[in-house]
XYZ file of C-alpha atoms in Angstrom:
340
model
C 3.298 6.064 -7.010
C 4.066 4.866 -10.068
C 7.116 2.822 -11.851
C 8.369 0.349 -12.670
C 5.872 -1.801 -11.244
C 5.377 -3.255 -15.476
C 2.144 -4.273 -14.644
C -1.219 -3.397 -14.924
C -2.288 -3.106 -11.699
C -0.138 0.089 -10.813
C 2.051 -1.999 -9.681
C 1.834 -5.431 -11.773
C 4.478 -7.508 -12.055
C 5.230 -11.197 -13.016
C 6.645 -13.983 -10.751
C 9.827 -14.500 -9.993
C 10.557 -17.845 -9.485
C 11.684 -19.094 -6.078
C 13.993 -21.852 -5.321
C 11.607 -24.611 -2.437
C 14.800 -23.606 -0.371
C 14.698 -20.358 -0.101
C 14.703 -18.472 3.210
C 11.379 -16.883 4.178
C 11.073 -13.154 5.158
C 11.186 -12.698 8.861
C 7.947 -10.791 8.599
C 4.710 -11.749 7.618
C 4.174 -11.190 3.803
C 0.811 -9.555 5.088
C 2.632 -7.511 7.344
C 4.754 -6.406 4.454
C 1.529 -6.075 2.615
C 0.140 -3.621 4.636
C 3.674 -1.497 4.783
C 3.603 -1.372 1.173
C -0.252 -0.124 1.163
C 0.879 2.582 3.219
C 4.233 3.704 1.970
C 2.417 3.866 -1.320
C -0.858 5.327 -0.484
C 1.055 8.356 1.552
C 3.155 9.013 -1.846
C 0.529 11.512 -2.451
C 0.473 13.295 0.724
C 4.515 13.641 0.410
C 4.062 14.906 -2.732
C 1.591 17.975 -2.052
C 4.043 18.804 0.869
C 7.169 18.582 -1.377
C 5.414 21.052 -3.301
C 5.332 23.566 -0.820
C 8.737 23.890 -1.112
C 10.043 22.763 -4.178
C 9.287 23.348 -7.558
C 6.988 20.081 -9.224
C 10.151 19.030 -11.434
C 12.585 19.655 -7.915
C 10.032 17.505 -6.335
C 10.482 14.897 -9.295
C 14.120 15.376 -9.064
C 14.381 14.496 -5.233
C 12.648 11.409 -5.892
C 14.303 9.904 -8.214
C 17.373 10.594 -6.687
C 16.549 9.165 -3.643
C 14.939 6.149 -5.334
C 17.738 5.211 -7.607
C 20.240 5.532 -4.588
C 18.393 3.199 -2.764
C 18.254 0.345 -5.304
C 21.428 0.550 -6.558
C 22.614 -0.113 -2.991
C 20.401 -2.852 -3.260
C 22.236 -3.847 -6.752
C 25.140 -3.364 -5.000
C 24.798 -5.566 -2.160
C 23.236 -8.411 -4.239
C 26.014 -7.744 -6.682
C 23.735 -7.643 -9.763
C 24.888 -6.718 -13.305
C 23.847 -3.646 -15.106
C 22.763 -4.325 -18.739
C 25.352 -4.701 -21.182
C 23.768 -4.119 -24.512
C 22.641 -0.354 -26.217
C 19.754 -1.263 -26.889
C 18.625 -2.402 -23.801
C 19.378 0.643 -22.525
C 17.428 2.113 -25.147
C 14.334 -0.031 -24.518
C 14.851 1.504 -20.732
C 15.071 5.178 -21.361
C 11.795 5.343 -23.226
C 10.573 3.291 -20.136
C 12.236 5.672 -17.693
C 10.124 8.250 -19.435
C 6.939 6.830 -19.502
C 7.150 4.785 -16.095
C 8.855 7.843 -14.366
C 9.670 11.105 -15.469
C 6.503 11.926 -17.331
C 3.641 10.420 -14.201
C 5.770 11.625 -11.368
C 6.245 14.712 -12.616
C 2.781 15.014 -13.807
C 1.446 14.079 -10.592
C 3.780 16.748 -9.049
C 1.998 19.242 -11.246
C -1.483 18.447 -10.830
C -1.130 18.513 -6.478
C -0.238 22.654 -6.842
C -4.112 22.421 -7.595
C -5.950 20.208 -6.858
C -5.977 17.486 -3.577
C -4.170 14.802 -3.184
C -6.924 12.555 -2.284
C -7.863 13.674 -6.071
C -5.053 12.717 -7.253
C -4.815 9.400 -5.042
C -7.875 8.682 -6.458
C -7.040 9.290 -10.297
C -4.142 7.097 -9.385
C -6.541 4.346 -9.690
C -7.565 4.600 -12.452
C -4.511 3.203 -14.125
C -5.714 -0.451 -14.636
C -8.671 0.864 -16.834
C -6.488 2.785 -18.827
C -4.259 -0.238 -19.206
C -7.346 -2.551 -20.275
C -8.194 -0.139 -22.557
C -5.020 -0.338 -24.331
C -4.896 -3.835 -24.297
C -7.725 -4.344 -26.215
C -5.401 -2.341 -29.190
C -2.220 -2.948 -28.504
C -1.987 -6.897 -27.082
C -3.565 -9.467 -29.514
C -3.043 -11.812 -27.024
C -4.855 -9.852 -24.220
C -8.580 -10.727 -25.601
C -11.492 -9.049 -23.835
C -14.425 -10.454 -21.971
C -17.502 -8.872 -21.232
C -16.674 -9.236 -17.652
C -13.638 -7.133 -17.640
C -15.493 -4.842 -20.169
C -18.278 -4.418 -18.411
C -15.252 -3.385 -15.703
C -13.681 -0.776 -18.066
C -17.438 1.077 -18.369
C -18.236 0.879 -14.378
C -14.477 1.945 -13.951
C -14.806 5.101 -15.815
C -18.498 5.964 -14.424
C -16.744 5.887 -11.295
C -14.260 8.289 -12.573
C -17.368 10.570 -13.539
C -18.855 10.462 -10.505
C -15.786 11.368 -8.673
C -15.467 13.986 -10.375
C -18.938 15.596 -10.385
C -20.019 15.236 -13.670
C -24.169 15.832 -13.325
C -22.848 19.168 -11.654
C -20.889 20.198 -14.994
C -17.664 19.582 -13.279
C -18.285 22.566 -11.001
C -15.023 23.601 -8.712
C -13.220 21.181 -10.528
C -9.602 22.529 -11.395
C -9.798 21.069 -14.778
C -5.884 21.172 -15.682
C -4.870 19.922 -12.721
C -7.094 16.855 -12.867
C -6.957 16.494 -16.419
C -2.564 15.866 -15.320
C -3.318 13.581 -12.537
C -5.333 11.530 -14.997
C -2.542 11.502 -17.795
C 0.023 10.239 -15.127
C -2.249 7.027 -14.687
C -2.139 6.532 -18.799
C 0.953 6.725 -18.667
C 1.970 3.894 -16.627
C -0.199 1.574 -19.037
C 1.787 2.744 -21.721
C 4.859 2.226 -20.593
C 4.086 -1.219 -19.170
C 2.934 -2.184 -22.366
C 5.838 -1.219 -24.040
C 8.532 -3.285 -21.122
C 6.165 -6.118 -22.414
C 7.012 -6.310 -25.478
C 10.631 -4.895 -25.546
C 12.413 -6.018 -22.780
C 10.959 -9.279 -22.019
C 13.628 -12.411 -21.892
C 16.598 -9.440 -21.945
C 18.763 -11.635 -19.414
C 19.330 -8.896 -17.088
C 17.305 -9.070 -13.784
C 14.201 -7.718 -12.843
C 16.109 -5.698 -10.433
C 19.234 -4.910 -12.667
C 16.582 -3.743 -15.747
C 14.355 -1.249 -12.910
C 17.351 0.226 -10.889
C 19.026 1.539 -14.408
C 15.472 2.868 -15.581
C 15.318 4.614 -12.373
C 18.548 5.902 -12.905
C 17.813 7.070 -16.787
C 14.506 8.652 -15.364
C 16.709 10.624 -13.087
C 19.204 12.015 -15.831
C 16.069 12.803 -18.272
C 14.549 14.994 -15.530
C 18.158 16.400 -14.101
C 18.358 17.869 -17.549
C 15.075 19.309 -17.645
C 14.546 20.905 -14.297
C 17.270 23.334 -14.723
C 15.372 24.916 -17.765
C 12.246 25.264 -15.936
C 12.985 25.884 -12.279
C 15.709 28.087 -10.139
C 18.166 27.332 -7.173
C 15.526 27.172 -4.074
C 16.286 29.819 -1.919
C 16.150 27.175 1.122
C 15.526 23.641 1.987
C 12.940 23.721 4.931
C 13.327 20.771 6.857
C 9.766 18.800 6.570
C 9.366 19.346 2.508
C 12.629 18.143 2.496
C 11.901 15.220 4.156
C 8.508 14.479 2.508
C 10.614 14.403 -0.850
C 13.366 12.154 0.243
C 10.671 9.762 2.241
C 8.724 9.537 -1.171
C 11.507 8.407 -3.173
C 13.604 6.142 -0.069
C 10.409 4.915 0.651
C 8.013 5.284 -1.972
C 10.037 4.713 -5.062
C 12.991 2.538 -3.811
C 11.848 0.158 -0.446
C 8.558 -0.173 -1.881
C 9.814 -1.719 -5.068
C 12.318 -4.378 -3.584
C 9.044 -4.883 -0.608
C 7.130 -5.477 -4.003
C 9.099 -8.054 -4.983
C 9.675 -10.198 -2.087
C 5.759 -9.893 -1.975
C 5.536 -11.333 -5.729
C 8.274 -13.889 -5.159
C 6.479 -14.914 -1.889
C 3.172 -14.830 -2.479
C 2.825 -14.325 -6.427
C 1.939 -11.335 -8.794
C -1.990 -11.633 -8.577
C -2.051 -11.149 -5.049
C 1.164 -8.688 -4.629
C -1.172 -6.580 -6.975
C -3.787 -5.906 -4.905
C -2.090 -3.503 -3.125
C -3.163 -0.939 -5.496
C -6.734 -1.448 -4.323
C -5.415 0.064 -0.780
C -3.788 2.849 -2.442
C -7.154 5.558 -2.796
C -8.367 4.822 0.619
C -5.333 5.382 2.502
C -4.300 8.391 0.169
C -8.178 9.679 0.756
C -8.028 9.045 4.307
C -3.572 10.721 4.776
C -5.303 14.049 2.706
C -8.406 14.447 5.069
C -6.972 13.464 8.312
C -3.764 15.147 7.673
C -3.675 17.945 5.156
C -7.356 18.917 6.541
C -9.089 18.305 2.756
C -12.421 18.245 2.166
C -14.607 15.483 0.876
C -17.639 15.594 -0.727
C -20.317 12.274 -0.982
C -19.046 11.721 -4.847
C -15.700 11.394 -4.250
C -15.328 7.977 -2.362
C -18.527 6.555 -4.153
C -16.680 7.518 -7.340
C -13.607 5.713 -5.861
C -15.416 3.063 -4.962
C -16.890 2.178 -8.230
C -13.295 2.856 -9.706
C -11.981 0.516 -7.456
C -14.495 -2.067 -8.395
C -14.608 -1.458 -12.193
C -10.495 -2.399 -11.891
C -11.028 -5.356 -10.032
C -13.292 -6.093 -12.927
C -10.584 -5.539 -15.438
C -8.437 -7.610 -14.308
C -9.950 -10.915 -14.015
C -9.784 -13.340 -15.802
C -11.205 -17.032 -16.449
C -10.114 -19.638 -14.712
C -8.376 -22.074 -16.955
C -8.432 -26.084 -16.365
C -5.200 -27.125 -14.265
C -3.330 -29.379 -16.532
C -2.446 -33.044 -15.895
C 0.646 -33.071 -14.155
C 3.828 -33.764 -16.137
C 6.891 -36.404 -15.419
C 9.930 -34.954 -14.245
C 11.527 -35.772 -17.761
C 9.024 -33.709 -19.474
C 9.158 -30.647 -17.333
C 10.474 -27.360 -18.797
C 12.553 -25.048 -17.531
C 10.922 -22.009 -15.627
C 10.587 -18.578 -17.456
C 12.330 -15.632 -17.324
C 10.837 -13.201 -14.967
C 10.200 -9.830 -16.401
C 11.293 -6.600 -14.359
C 8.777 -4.354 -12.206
C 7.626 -1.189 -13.349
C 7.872 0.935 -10.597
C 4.958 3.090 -10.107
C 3.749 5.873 -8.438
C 1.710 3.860 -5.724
């Protein structure tokens, strides 16, 4: 679910350049594709059974310890270099906030009432959210009344899911109302790696491994305050919290980027169009939840009101240019891993 993935898509990211020698994957990228659709889309399964057990903010705890273990192995092995300056590392703890403590916990919160295939579903919502705030916050991101037209079916499909002709009837309200502020707040914070910690010379990799780890210190100071010593650690909410950040939060970010460098950003993306319909299908097959007709129309027409939001005009290819007038490639930007 979830982080830095800083993209718009809950998981966006922007290329990475790749050298025309570089060695291929010995899986298919859509084999990867489909792992990374199904890590993701089980996050909120492992999440409502972490909660069984553990306390939302334990839950949170888990998996960003597990997460941040994972990549800095990663960091480790491809001996990358944390960043060096203070503010950097400032830029990434309100990031770490915003792309992981605040959603993850949130979304921790809002399973203790209401489904996960809810919450799957509000997951989806994120790219709306982001449009949204790209219409105020990027002067560079200019709308169209395509990907308007996306942002009103998107949130009539948020409506619908959530029963709106019937007054919102057996609706937990607070709970749904927390899964919905998780998906604003990956927008937020993706908008704000944008414009802070573009061209920062650390690596995509280097820049999300230390936000992972400054996500996991914010929340390690909070959950003492709020929660007590669990009397136990039963073995299968255990493991659902330790899968959701080894897997969920830390191999589904470095499978994320292969899957940009391989096959680029716009496609790597669509992943979180997979996300509702395997988390709808883990809950109900699964955890036994029930579904009513609204609730995969609604996701539906979320699903398609994103899509909507995020295209874009096709723009002229440009005349090729001479070797001596090439420039240089850009700097990539790092991932915002998310909750999906």
């Amino acid at each position: 679910m979830t982080a830095p993935t800083a993209t718009a898509a809950p998981a966006r990211a922007t290329g990475v350049p790749v050298p025309s020698s570089a060695r291929r994957p010995a899986l298919d990228w859509r084999i990867r594709f489909a792992a990374l659709s199904l890590i993701w889309g089980f996050s909120f399964l492992l999440i409502k059974v972490g909660t069984e057990a553990y306390a939302p903010f334990q839950v949170t705890l888990g998996r960003l310890l597990s997460g941040t273990a994972v990549l800095a192995v990663a960091m480790v092995v491809r001996r990358e270099r944390l960043p060096r300056t203070a503010r950097t590392w400032g830029h990434l703890a309100v990031a770490a906030f915003f792309l992981n403590a605040l959603p993850f916990s949130l979304f921790a919160y809002s399973e203790l009432t209401i489904p996960s295939t809810l919450a799957g579903i509000c997951n989806a919502t994120s790219p709306l959210w982001g449009m949204a705030l790209s219409l105020v916050a990027l002067s560079e991101d200019r709308p169209t009344r395509r990907r308007v037209a996306g942002l009103g079916l998107g949130f009539l499909g948020v409506l619908t899911v959530l029963g709106a002709w019937q007054g919102f009837s057996g609706l937990d309200f607070s709970g749904t109302a927390m899964a919905l502020l998780a998906s604003l707040s990956y927008p937020i914070g993706w908008i704000y790696v944008r414009r802070t910690l573009a061209g920062s010379g650390s690596s995509a990799l280097a820049l999300t491994g230390s936000q992972l780890f400054l996500g996991t210190v914010q929340i390690a100071l909070v959950t003492p305050l709020f929660t007590s010593v669990p009397d136990g650690f039963p073995l299968l909410p255990t493991l659902a919290v330790v899968s959701l950040g080894a897997l969920g939060t830390g191999l589904a970010v470095l499978m994320q980027y292969s899957l940009v460098e391989e096959v680029g950003p716009t496609t790597a993306q669509m992943v979180t169009y997979f996300i509702p319909v395997i988390a709808t299908a883990a809950g109900v097959a699964l955890l036994g939840e029930q579904l009513t007709w609204n609730t995969p129309v609604g996701a539906l027409i979320v699903l398609a009101g994103a899509a909507l939001t995020q295209s874009r005009a096709r723009k002229p290819n440009p005349r090729p240019l001479s070797p001596t007038h090439r420039t240089t490639a850009p700097e990539p930007e790092p991932l915002a891993p998310s909750d999906h």
